[in-house]
């Protein structure tokens, strides 16, 4: 994955969620964003996921500038996938329809193609048995997995995941993380934020440590976890790793 | 149910039935000349014609008010401040003045001078058409508010997820927001439709030949009494009851679904 971000700023009122943020990634399929709450991880994901427009700065993904027009952003969102913490699925549709609807209406597949694609995606994640259940009839973990299946069914260039497990209990967290790991091993490019340090370390090719709207440091997980350069990251790690 | 609760139920039921019977007796014994169903029966064609007109008005205004309501809802969510304000102003005006006044002003001052001639020329009943337009605007203002409440009650996460899967603006509404909002507003919309049917009786003030108007014509011609108003009540009930029943059905179905 090639990602270059320069001078990225996003304000909500007076609050700067992203404050002149810079980040350059040259290689590695999985980028993990780590950092204290309120550090700007979600905001960064939303901007590079095409859901929010920054106030200033540029993002270049694989040599292409992030579009600024609404129609450009729409096309960009269609080419990538996004998953939030929770409530991703449309509650009035069953799992299968949650997958087929965007395939038909956004990606131009015929109903038969969409059904085949969707069933293949559900099958792959062991969810086919739940195809005809509505979100309310699925566990939180199953909902997130169906959400991921929906996001990857259209073969996104990059999959953005914002704390995909933070609303789940440990058992469900494990099943979702396994799935993400599987995707990563299959070559899916992923940018995700998480508070699960063990998982971050295992799955990441690159980590970026965000605090106060900036990337404080970034690099391969091994080095960063063993020996963070900044005092800020060291304090953060010692706090979150205390009980591991 | 306990035995004593059952006894009390029985006693209360009897008391209600008895007082209702006494009430009816008092009223009907006060009628001079007793019942006379001859009159309404002879006027049945006139009354039925009025009833059919009311049905027609109701159906047209139902569609019309849906359109108006939808436009007002979308207008209030427009990115343009001017559009938002205009819709808001119209809505407040319509909801804060009596329908009778709107009908009289709207007919005699606004629409009749504009539309009477052209409508007559193509052979349409101008009173009916203008009445339908005015009724659609009035009920549409209420529907607009109901729709707005429904759309705004859909949580932010649904709008975001809809955008995230790549739906454009229209698709977001069509596939995600409307289907969910519809389930929430259904009871209120059904209630509004029932109101619409009942409110259509006010079109008599501009002389639209609907059910209430024809009943009045008949009563004033024949000096008939209470008999004429009983078919009137039943006639409206036949129109409104199915909507109420259907709405309860759908409500239950949607509740079971989620
Ligand atoms: N829609 C918004 N309106 C106002 N302020 C916002 C909004 N979104 C984020 N912020 C603010 O921007 C800052 C960064 O928030 P962000 O959600 O990006 O942090 P985060 O790193 O994802 O935190 P967490 O780990 O708690 O999810 C926070 O101070 C937050 O209060
Ligand atoms: Mg966040």
Short mmCIF file of C-alpha atoms in Angstrom, two decimals, chain B residues 46-258:
data_model
loop_
_atom_site.label_atom_id
_atom_site.label_comp_id
_atom_site.label_asym_id
_atom_site.label_seq_id
_atom_site.Cartn_x
_atom_site.Cartn_y
_atom_site.Cartn_z
CA UNK B 46 -78.41 11.45 -4.44
CA UNK B 47 -76.74 10.29 -1.24
CA UNK B 48 -74.82 7.54 -3.01
CA UNK B 49 -73.65 10.00 -5.62
CA UNK B 50 -72.36 12.23 -2.85
CA UNK B 51 -70.66 9.29 -1.19
CA UNK B 52 -68.92 8.35 -4.43
CA UNK B 53 -67.76 11.93 -4.85
CA UNK B 54 -66.34 11.86 -1.34
CA UNK B 55 -64.54 8.62 -2.16
CA UNK B 56 -63.12 10.21 -5.27
CA UNK B 57 -62.04 13.36 -3.45
CA UNK B 58 -60.45 11.30 -0.70
CA UNK B 59 -58.48 9.09 -3.05
CA UNK B 60 -57.21 12.00 -5.12
CA UNK B 61 -56.35 14.13 -2.11
CA UNK B 62 -54.64 11.13 -0.56
CA UNK B 63 -52.26 10.92 -3.49
CA UNK B 64 -51.98 14.70 -3.66
CA UNK B 65 -51.22 15.08 0.02
CA UNK B 66 -48.57 12.36 -0.16
CA UNK B 67 -46.83 14.31 -2.92
CA UNK B 68 -47.12 17.60 -1.05
CA UNK B 69 -45.92 15.99 2.16
CA UNK B 70 -42.94 14.42 0.43
CA UNK B 71 -41.97 17.68 -1.23
CA UNK B 72 -42.27 19.60 2.04
CA UNK B 73 -40.16 17.03 3.84
CA UNK B 74 -37.45 17.10 1.18
CA UNK B 75 -37.69 20.88 0.99
CA UNK B 76 -37.02 21.15 4.68
CA UNK B 77 -33.90 19.02 4.27
CA UNK B 78 -32.68 21.02 1.28
CA UNK B 79 -29.15 22.40 1.45
CA UNK B 80 -30.58 25.77 0.34
CA UNK B 81 -31.65 27.97 3.23
CA UNK B 82 -34.23 29.81 1.13
CA UNK B 83 -36.00 26.59 0.21
CA UNK B 84 -35.97 25.41 3.82
CA UNK B 85 -37.47 28.66 5.01
CA UNK B 86 -40.15 28.81 2.36
CA UNK B 87 -41.28 25.29 3.17
CA UNK B 88 -41.25 26.02 6.89
CA UNK B 89 -43.28 29.19 6.44
CA UNK B 90 -45.86 27.50 4.25
CA UNK B 91 -46.12 24.64 6.68
CA UNK B 92 -46.63 26.85 9.70
CA UNK B 93 -49.21 28.96 7.89
CA UNK B 94 -51.23 25.95 6.82
CA UNK B 95 -51.10 24.28 10.21
CA UNK B 96 -51.97 27.39 12.15
CA UNK B 97 -55.07 28.52 10.26
CA UNK B 98 -58.45 26.73 10.08
CA UNK B 99 -59.16 24.57 7.06
CA UNK B 100 -62.52 26.29 6.46
CA UNK B 101 -60.78 29.63 6.12
CA UNK B 102 -58.18 28.15 3.78
CA UNK B 103 -60.93 26.64 1.66
CA UNK B 104 -62.91 29.87 1.42
CA UNK B 105 -59.90 32.08 0.77
CA UNK B 106 -58.18 29.53 -1.41
CA UNK B 107 -61.26 28.96 -3.52
CA UNK B 108 -62.85 32.37 -3.87
CA UNK B 109 -59.75 34.53 -3.79
CA UNK B 110 -57.02 32.43 -5.34
CA UNK B 111 -57.91 29.38 -7.36
CA UNK B 112 -61.39 30.08 -8.72
CA UNK B 113 -60.31 33.28 -10.52
CA UNK B 114 -57.29 31.42 -11.90
CA UNK B 115 -58.64 28.02 -12.76
CA UNK B 116 -62.43 28.14 -13.14
CA UNK B 117 -62.48 29.09 -16.78
CA UNK B 118 -59.81 26.64 -18.03
CA UNK B 119 -61.25 23.78 -15.97
CA UNK B 120 -64.75 24.49 -17.23
CA UNK B 121 -63.45 24.53 -20.76
CA UNK B 122 -62.12 21.01 -20.51
CA UNK B 123 -65.33 19.97 -18.79
CA UNK B 124 -63.99 19.33 -15.30
CA UNK B 125 -65.82 20.27 -12.13
CA UNK B 126 -63.76 23.20 -10.89
CA UNK B 127 -65.13 22.97 -7.33
CA UNK B 128 -63.99 19.40 -7.06
CA UNK B 129 -60.56 19.95 -8.56
CA UNK B 130 -59.81 23.08 -6.54
CA UNK B 131 -61.21 21.43 -3.43
CA UNK B 132 -58.88 18.48 -3.95
CA UNK B 133 -55.91 20.78 -4.44
CA UNK B 134 -56.67 22.73 -1.26
CA UNK B 135 -57.29 19.60 0.76
CA UNK B 136 -54.03 18.08 -0.54
CA UNK B 137 -52.10 21.17 0.52
CA UNK B 138 -53.67 21.15 3.98
CA UNK B 139 -53.21 17.45 4.74
CA UNK B 140 -49.83 17.48 2.96
CA UNK B 141 -48.53 20.02 5.46
CA UNK B 142 -49.30 17.63 8.29
CA UNK B 143 -47.85 14.67 6.40
CA UNK B 144 -44.72 16.75 5.73
CA UNK B 145 -44.15 17.08 9.44
CA UNK B 146 -44.85 13.41 10.05
CA UNK B 147 -42.40 12.41 7.30
CA UNK B 148 -39.76 14.78 8.60
CA UNK B 149 -40.08 13.29 12.08
CA UNK B 150 -39.77 9.80 10.60
CA UNK B 151 -36.71 10.56 8.50
CA UNK B 152 -35.01 12.38 11.34
CA UNK B 153 -35.64 9.49 13.69
CA UNK B 154 -33.38 7.21 11.63
CA UNK B 155 -30.08 7.03 13.50
CA UNK B 156 -26.95 8.64 12.09
CA UNK B 157 -25.25 5.28 11.73
CA UNK B 158 -27.76 4.27 9.06
CA UNK B 159 -27.06 7.35 6.94
CA UNK B 160 -23.35 6.71 7.32
CA UNK B 161 -23.53 3.02 6.48
CA UNK B 162 -25.65 3.84 3.45
CA UNK B 163 -23.03 6.28 2.26
CA UNK B 164 -20.26 3.82 3.05
CA UNK B 165 -21.69 1.10 0.79
CA UNK B 166 -21.69 3.62 -2.02
CA UNK B 167 -25.31 4.72 -2.30
CA UNK B 168 -25.83 8.14 -3.82
CA UNK B 169 -28.18 10.69 -2.27
CA UNK B 170 -31.31 9.33 -3.90
CA UNK B 171 -30.38 5.72 -3.18
CA UNK B 172 -29.72 6.52 0.47
CA UNK B 173 -33.32 7.69 0.82
CA UNK B 174 -34.82 5.04 -1.39
CA UNK B 175 -33.16 1.92 -0.03
CA UNK B 176 -32.28 2.79 3.55
CA UNK B 177 -34.12 5.77 4.98
CA UNK B 178 -37.61 5.57 3.51
CA UNK B 179 -38.22 1.88 4.16
CA UNK B 180 -37.26 2.29 7.79
CA UNK B 181 -39.01 5.63 8.26
CA UNK B 182 -42.19 4.27 6.69
CA UNK B 183 -42.50 1.62 9.38
CA UNK B 184 -42.20 4.27 12.05
CA UNK B 185 -44.64 6.80 10.63
CA UNK B 186 -47.29 4.39 9.42
CA UNK B 187 -49.71 4.80 12.35
CA UNK B 188 -49.47 8.58 12.16
CA UNK B 189 -49.96 8.56 8.39
CA UNK B 190 -53.01 6.32 8.68
CA UNK B 191 -54.42 8.67 11.28
CA UNK B 192 -53.85 11.56 8.91
CA UNK B 193 -55.65 9.74 6.10
CA UNK B 194 -58.63 9.19 8.36
CA UNK B 195 -58.59 12.91 9.16
CA UNK B 196 -58.40 13.67 5.46
CA UNK B 197 -61.57 11.71 4.74
CA UNK B 198 -63.41 13.42 7.55
CA UNK B 199 -62.06 16.85 6.61
CA UNK B 200 -63.28 16.37 3.06
CA UNK B 201 -66.78 17.07 4.40
CA UNK B 202 -65.68 20.70 4.77
CA UNK B 203 -65.47 21.00 1.00
CA UNK B 204 -69.22 21.57 1.23
CA UNK B 205 -68.47 25.21 2.12
CA UNK B 206 -67.29 25.84 -1.43
CA UNK B 207 -70.20 23.85 -2.81
CA UNK B 208 -68.36 20.72 -3.86
CA UNK B 209 -71.11 18.11 -4.31
CA UNK B 210 -69.70 15.57 -1.87
CA UNK B 211 -71.40 13.34 0.66
CA UNK B 212 -72.03 15.87 3.43
CA UNK B 213 -73.18 18.49 0.92
CA UNK B 214 -75.70 16.14 -0.68
CA UNK B 215 -77.02 15.05 2.70
CA UNK B 216 -77.59 18.68 3.59
CA UNK B 217 -79.34 19.29 0.30
CA UNK B 218 -81.60 16.36 0.97
CA UNK B 219 -82.34 17.43 4.56
CA UNK B 220 -83.22 20.97 3.58
CA UNK B 221 -85.45 19.77 0.76
CA UNK B 222 -87.35 17.19 2.78
CA UNK B 223 -87.17 18.62 6.31
CA UNK B 224 -85.98 15.17 7.30
CA UNK B 225 -84.68 14.58 10.78
CA UNK B 226 -82.10 12.36 12.32
CA UNK B 227 -82.58 9.65 9.69
CA UNK B 228 -80.51 11.53 7.15
CA UNK B 229 -77.50 11.80 9.42
CA UNK B 230 -77.27 8.13 10.26
CA UNK B 231 -76.41 7.07 6.69
CA UNK B 232 -73.98 9.97 6.70
CA UNK B 233 -72.12 8.66 9.74
CA UNK B 234 -72.15 5.12 8.36
CA UNK B 235 -70.96 6.30 4.96
CA UNK B 236 -67.88 7.94 6.44
CA UNK B 237 -67.25 4.96 8.70
CA UNK B 238 -67.17 2.66 5.68
CA UNK B 239 -64.36 4.78 4.26
CA UNK B 240 -62.32 5.29 7.41
CA UNK B 241 -62.61 1.93 9.15
CA UNK B 242 -60.66 -0.07 6.51
CA UNK B 243 -57.74 2.36 6.80
CA UNK B 244 -57.67 2.01 10.56
CA UNK B 245 -57.84 -1.78 10.33
CA UNK B 246 -55.19 -1.97 7.62
CA UNK B 247 -52.88 0.28 9.59
CA UNK B 248 -53.17 -1.90 12.68
CA UNK B 249 -52.42 -4.98 10.56
CA UNK B 250 -49.34 -3.47 8.95
CA UNK B 251 -48.15 -2.13 12.25
CA UNK B 252 -48.29 -5.60 13.74
CA UNK B 253 -46.53 -7.09 10.73
CA UNK B 254 -43.70 -4.59 10.87
CA UNK B 255 -43.36 -5.11 14.60
CA UNK B 256 -43.01 -8.85 14.10
CA UNK B 257 -40.40 -8.29 11.43
CA UNK B 258 -37.94 -6.41 13.59
#
